[in-house]
mmCIF file of C-alpha atoms and ligand atoms in Angstrom:
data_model
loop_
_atom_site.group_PDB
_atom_site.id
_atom_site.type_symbol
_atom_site.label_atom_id
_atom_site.label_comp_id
_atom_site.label_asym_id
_atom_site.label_seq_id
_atom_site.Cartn_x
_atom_site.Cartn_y
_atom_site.Cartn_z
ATOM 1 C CA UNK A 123 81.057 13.520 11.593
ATOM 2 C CA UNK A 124 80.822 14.187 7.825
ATOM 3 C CA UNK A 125 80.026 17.751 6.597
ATOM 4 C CA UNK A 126 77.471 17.727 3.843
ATOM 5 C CA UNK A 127 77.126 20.279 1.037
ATOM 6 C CA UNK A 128 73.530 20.426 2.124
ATOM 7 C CA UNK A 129 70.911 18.551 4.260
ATOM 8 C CA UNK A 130 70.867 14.742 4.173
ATOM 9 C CA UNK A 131 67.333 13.452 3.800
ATOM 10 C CA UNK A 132 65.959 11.552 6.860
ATOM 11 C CA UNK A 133 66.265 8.232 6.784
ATOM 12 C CA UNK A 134 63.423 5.741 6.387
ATOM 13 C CA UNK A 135 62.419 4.018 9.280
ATOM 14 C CA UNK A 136 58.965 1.920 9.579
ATOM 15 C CA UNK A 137 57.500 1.391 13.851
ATOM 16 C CA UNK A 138 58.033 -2.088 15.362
ATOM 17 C CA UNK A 139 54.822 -3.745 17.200
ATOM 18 C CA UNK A 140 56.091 -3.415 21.061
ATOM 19 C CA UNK A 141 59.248 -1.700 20.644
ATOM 20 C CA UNK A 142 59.771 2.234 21.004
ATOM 21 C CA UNK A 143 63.170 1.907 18.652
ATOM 22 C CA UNK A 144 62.003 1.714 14.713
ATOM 23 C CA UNK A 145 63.596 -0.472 12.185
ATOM 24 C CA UNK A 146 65.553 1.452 9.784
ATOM 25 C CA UNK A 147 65.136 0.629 5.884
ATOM 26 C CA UNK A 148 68.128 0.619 3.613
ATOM 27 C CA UNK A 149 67.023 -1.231 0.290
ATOM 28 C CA UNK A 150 63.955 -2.752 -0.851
ATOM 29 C CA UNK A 151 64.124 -6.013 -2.789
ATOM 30 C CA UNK A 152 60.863 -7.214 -4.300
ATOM 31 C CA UNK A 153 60.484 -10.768 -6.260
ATOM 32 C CA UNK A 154 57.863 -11.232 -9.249
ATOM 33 C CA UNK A 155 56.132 -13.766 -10.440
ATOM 34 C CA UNK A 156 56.006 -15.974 -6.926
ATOM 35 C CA UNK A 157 52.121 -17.149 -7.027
ATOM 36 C CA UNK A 158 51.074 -19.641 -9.684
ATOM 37 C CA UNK A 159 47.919 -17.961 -9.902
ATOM 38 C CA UNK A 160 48.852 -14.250 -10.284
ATOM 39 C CA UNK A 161 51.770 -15.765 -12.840
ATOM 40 C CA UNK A 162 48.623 -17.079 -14.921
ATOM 41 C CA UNK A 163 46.360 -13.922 -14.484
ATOM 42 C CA UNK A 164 49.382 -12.012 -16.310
ATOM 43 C CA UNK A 165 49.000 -14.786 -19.264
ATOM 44 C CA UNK A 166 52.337 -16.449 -18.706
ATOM 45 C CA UNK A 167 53.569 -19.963 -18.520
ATOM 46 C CA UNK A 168 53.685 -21.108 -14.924
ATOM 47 C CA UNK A 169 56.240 -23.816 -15.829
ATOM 48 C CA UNK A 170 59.097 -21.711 -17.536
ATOM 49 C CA UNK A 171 58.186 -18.695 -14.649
ATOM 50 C CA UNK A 172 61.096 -17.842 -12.962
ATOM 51 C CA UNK A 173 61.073 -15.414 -9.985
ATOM 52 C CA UNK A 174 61.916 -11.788 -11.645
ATOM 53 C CA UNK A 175 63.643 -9.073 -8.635
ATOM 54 C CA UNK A 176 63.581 -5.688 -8.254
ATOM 55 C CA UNK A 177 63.958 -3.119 -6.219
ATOM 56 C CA UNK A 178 62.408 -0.064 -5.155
ATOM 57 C CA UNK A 179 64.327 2.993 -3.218
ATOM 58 C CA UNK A 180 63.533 3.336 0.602
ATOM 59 C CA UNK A 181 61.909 6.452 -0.120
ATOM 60 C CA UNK A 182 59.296 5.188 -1.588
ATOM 61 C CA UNK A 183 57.587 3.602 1.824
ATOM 62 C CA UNK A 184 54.348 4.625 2.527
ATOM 63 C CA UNK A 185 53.166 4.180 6.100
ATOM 64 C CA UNK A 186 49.739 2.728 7.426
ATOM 65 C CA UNK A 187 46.510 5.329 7.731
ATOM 66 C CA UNK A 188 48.595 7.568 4.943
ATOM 67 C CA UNK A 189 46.545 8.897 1.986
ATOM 68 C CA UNK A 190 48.719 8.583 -1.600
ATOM 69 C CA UNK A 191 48.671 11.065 -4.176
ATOM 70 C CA UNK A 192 47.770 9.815 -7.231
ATOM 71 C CA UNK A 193 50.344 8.391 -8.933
ATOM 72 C CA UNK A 194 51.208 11.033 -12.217
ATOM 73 C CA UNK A 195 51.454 9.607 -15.761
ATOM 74 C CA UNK A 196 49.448 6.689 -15.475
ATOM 75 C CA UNK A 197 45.427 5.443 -15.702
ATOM 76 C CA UNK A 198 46.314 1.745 -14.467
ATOM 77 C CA UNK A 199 47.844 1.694 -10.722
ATOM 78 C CA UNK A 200 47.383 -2.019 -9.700
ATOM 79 C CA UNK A 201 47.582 -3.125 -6.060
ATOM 80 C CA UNK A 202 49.632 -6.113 -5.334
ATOM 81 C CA UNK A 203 49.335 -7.487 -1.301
ATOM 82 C CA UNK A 204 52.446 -9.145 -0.294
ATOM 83 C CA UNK A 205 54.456 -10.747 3.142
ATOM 84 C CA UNK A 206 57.456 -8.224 3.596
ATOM 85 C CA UNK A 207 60.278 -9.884 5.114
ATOM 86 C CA UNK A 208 62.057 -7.361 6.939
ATOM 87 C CA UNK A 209 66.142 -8.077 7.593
ATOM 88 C CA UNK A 210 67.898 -7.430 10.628
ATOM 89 C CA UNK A 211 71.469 -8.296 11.808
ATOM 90 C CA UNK A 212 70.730 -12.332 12.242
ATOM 91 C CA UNK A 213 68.865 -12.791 9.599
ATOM 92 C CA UNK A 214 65.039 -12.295 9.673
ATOM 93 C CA UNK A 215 64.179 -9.677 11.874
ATOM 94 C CA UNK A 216 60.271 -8.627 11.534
ATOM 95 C CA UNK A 217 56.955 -9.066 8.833
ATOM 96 C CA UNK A 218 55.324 -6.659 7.628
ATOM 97 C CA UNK A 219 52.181 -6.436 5.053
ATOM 98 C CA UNK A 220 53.020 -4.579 2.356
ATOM 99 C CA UNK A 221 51.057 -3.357 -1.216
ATOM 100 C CA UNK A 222 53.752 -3.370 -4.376
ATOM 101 C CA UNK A 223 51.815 -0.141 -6.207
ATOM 102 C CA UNK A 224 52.442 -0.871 -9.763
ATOM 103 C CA UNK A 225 51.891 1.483 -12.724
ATOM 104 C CA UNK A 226 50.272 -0.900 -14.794
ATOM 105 C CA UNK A 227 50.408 0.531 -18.146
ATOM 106 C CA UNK A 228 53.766 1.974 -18.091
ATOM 107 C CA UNK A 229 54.522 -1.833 -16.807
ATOM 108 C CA UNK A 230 53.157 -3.056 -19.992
ATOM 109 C CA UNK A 231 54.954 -0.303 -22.197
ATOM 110 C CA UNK A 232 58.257 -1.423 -20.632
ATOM 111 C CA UNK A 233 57.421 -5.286 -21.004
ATOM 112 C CA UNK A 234 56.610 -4.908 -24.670
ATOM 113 C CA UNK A 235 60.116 -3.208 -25.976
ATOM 114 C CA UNK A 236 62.345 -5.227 -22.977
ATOM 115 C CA UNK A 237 63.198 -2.715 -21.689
ATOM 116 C CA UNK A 238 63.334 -2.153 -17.838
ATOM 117 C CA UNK A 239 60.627 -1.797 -15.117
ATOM 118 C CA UNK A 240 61.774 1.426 -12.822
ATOM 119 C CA UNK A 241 59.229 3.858 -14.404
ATOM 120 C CA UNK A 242 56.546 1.042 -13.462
ATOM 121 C CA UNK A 243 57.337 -0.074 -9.561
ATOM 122 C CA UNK A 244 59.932 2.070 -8.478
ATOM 123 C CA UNK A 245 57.488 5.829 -8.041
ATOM 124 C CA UNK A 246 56.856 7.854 -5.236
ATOM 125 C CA UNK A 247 54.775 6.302 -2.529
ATOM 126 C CA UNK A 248 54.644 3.129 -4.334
ATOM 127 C CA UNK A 249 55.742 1.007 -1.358
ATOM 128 C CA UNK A 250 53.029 1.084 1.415
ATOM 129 C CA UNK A 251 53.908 -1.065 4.172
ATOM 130 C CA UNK A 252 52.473 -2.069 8.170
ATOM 131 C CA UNK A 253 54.295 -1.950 11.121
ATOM 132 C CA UNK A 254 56.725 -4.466 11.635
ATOM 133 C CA UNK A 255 55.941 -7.610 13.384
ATOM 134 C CA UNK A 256 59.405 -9.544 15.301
ATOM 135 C CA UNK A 257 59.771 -12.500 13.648
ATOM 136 C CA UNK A 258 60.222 -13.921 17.403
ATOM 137 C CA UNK A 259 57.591 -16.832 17.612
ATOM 138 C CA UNK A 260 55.392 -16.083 14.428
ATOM 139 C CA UNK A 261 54.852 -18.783 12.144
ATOM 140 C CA UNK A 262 53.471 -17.817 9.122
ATOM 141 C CA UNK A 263 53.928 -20.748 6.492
ATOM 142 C CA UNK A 264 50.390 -21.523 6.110
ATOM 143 C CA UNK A 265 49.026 -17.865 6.773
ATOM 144 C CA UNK A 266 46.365 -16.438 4.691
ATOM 145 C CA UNK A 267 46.716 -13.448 2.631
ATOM 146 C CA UNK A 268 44.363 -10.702 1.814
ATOM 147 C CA UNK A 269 43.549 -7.763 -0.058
ATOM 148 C CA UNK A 270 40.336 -5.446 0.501
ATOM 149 C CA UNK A 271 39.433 -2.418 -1.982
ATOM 150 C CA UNK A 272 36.757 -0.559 -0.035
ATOM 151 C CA UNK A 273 35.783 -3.132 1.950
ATOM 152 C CA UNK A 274 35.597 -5.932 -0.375
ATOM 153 C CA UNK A 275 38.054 -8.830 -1.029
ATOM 154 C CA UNK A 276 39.612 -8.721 -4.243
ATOM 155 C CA UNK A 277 42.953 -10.837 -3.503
ATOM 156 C CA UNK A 278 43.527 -13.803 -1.404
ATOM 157 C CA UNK A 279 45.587 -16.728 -1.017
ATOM 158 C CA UNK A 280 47.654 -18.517 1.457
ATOM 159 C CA UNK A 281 51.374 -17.909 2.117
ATOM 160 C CA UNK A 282 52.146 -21.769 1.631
ATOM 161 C CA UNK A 283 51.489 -21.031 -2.158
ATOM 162 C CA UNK A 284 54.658 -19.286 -2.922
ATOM 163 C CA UNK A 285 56.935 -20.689 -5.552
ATOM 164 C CA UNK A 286 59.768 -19.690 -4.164
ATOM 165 C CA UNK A 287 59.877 -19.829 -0.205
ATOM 166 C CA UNK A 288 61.063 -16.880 2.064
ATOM 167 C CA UNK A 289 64.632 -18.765 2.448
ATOM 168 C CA UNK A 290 64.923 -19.471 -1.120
ATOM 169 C CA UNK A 291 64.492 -15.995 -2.015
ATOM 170 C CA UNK A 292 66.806 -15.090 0.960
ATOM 171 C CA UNK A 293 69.416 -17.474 -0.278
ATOM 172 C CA UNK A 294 69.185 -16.115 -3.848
ATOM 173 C CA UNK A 295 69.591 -12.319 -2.629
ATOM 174 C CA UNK A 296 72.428 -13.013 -0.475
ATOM 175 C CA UNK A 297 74.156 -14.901 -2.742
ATOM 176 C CA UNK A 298 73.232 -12.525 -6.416
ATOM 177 C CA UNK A 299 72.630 -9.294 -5.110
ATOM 178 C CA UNK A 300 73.751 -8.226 -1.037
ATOM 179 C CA UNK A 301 71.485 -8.847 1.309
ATOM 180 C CA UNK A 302 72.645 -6.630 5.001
ATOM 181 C CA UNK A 303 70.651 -5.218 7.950
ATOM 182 C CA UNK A 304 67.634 -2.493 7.206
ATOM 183 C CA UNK A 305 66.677 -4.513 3.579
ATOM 184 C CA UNK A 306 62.844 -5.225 2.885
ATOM 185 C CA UNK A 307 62.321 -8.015 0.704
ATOM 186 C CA UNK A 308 58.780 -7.652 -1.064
ATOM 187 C CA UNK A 309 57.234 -11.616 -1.484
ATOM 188 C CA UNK A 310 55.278 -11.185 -4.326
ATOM 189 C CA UNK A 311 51.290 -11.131 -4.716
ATOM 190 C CA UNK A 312 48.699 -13.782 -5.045
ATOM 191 C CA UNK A 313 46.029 -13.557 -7.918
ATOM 192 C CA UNK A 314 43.596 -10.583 -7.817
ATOM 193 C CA UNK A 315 45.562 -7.857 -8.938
ATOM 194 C CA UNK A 316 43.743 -4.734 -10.133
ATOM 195 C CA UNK A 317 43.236 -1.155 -10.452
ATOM 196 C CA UNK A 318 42.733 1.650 -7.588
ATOM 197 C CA UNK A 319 41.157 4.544 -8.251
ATOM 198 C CA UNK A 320 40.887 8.486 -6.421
ATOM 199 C CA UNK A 321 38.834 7.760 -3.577
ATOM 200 C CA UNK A 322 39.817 3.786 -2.792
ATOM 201 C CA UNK A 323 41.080 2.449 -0.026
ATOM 202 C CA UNK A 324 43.011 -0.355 0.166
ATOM 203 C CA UNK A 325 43.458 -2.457 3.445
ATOM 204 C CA UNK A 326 45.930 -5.253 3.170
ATOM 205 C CA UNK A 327 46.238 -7.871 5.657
ATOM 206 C CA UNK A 328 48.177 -11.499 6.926
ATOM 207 C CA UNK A 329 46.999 -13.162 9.906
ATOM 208 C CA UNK A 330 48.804 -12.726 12.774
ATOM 209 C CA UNK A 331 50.449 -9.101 11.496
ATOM 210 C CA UNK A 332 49.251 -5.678 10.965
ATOM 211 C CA UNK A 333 47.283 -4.610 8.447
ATOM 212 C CA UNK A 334 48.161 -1.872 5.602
ATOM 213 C CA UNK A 335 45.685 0.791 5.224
ATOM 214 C CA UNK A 336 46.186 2.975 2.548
ATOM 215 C CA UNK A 337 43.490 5.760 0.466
ATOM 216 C CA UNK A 338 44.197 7.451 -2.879
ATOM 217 C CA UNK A 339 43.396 10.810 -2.963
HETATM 218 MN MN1 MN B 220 54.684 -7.458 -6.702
#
């Protein structure tokens, strides 16, 4: 066993419906720009979109029922409801629901000089995310999506309206980035996207998976 020069952090883990062992999370991928309709709510051209990835550290997931700090340095954190595909040894192990927490603003700031998008997606608890569902006999293709700030709907869509499918983006990560056992690949959000406040709670769900239930205090 190694010696360390002081205590390693825990490592990330997120519960799997009907299993007592957890999945453990190594990287988080997420892809932008993968619903035609969020593309145009951002003002940009669906035609010349191409998926934009990401990544956020696994310390950043936030599990269901948690309340979330509010984020510092910001006065625009945007909820974004997404399909987590969660990878396991073979291939696609689990789904999960998961909200991409986005600093809006500082998003903005970073798109207008080019320059990159950490500061923006990649904060503390900025990666809330449900139990894990085994991918087992789950067929999700034509699943809807949905997003509900206090109660109300303010995103949904269907899963069949991805640009890119689930092994398009898989294919692309495996073959540009690495793609191994314990990664999370965020989907990307349907139109709808908007701003939380102190006091909101956000409850994201995809039928036939658990829901994400998160409140900013
Ligand atoms: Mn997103």
């Amino acid at each position: 066993m190694s010696k360390f020069a002081f205590p390693p952090a825990d490592p990330v883990s997120l519960p799997i419906i009907g299993m007592d062992a957890r999945f453990p999370v190594r990287r988080i991928y997420c892809v932008g720009k993968n619903y035609a309709d969020h593309v145009k709510e951002m003002g940009e051209d669906v035609k010349r979109s191409e998926p934009v990835f990401f990544t956020k550290a696994a310390e950043t997931i936030v599990h269901s029922d948690s309340n979330i700090p509010y984020p510092p340095n910001t006065k625009d954190v945007h909820y974004e409801v997404e399909l987590v595909v969660a990878i396991g040894p073979d291939g696609i192990y689990a789904y999960g629901v998961g909200i991409d927490l986005t600093r809006r603003d500082l998003q903005a700031l970073a798109k207008s000089k080019g320059g990159p998008w950490a500061r923006a997606k990649n904060f503390h608890y900025s990666a809330p995310c449900s139990a894990l569902t085994p991918a087992g006999r789950i067929h999700l293709e034509t699943a809807k999506i949905v997003l509900r700030k206090n109660g109300e709907i303010v995103q949904h869509g269907c899963l069949s309206h991805m640009i890119w499918s689930v092994d398009e983006i898989i294919s692309r990560l495996k073959t540009d980035m690495d793609l191994q056992a314990g990664d999370l690949i965020y989907t990307g959000t349907p139109a709808g996207v908007g701003p939380a406040k102190i006091g909101d709670e956000l409850s994201g769900g995809i039928e036939g998976l658990e829901r994400i239930t998160v409140r900013f205090i």
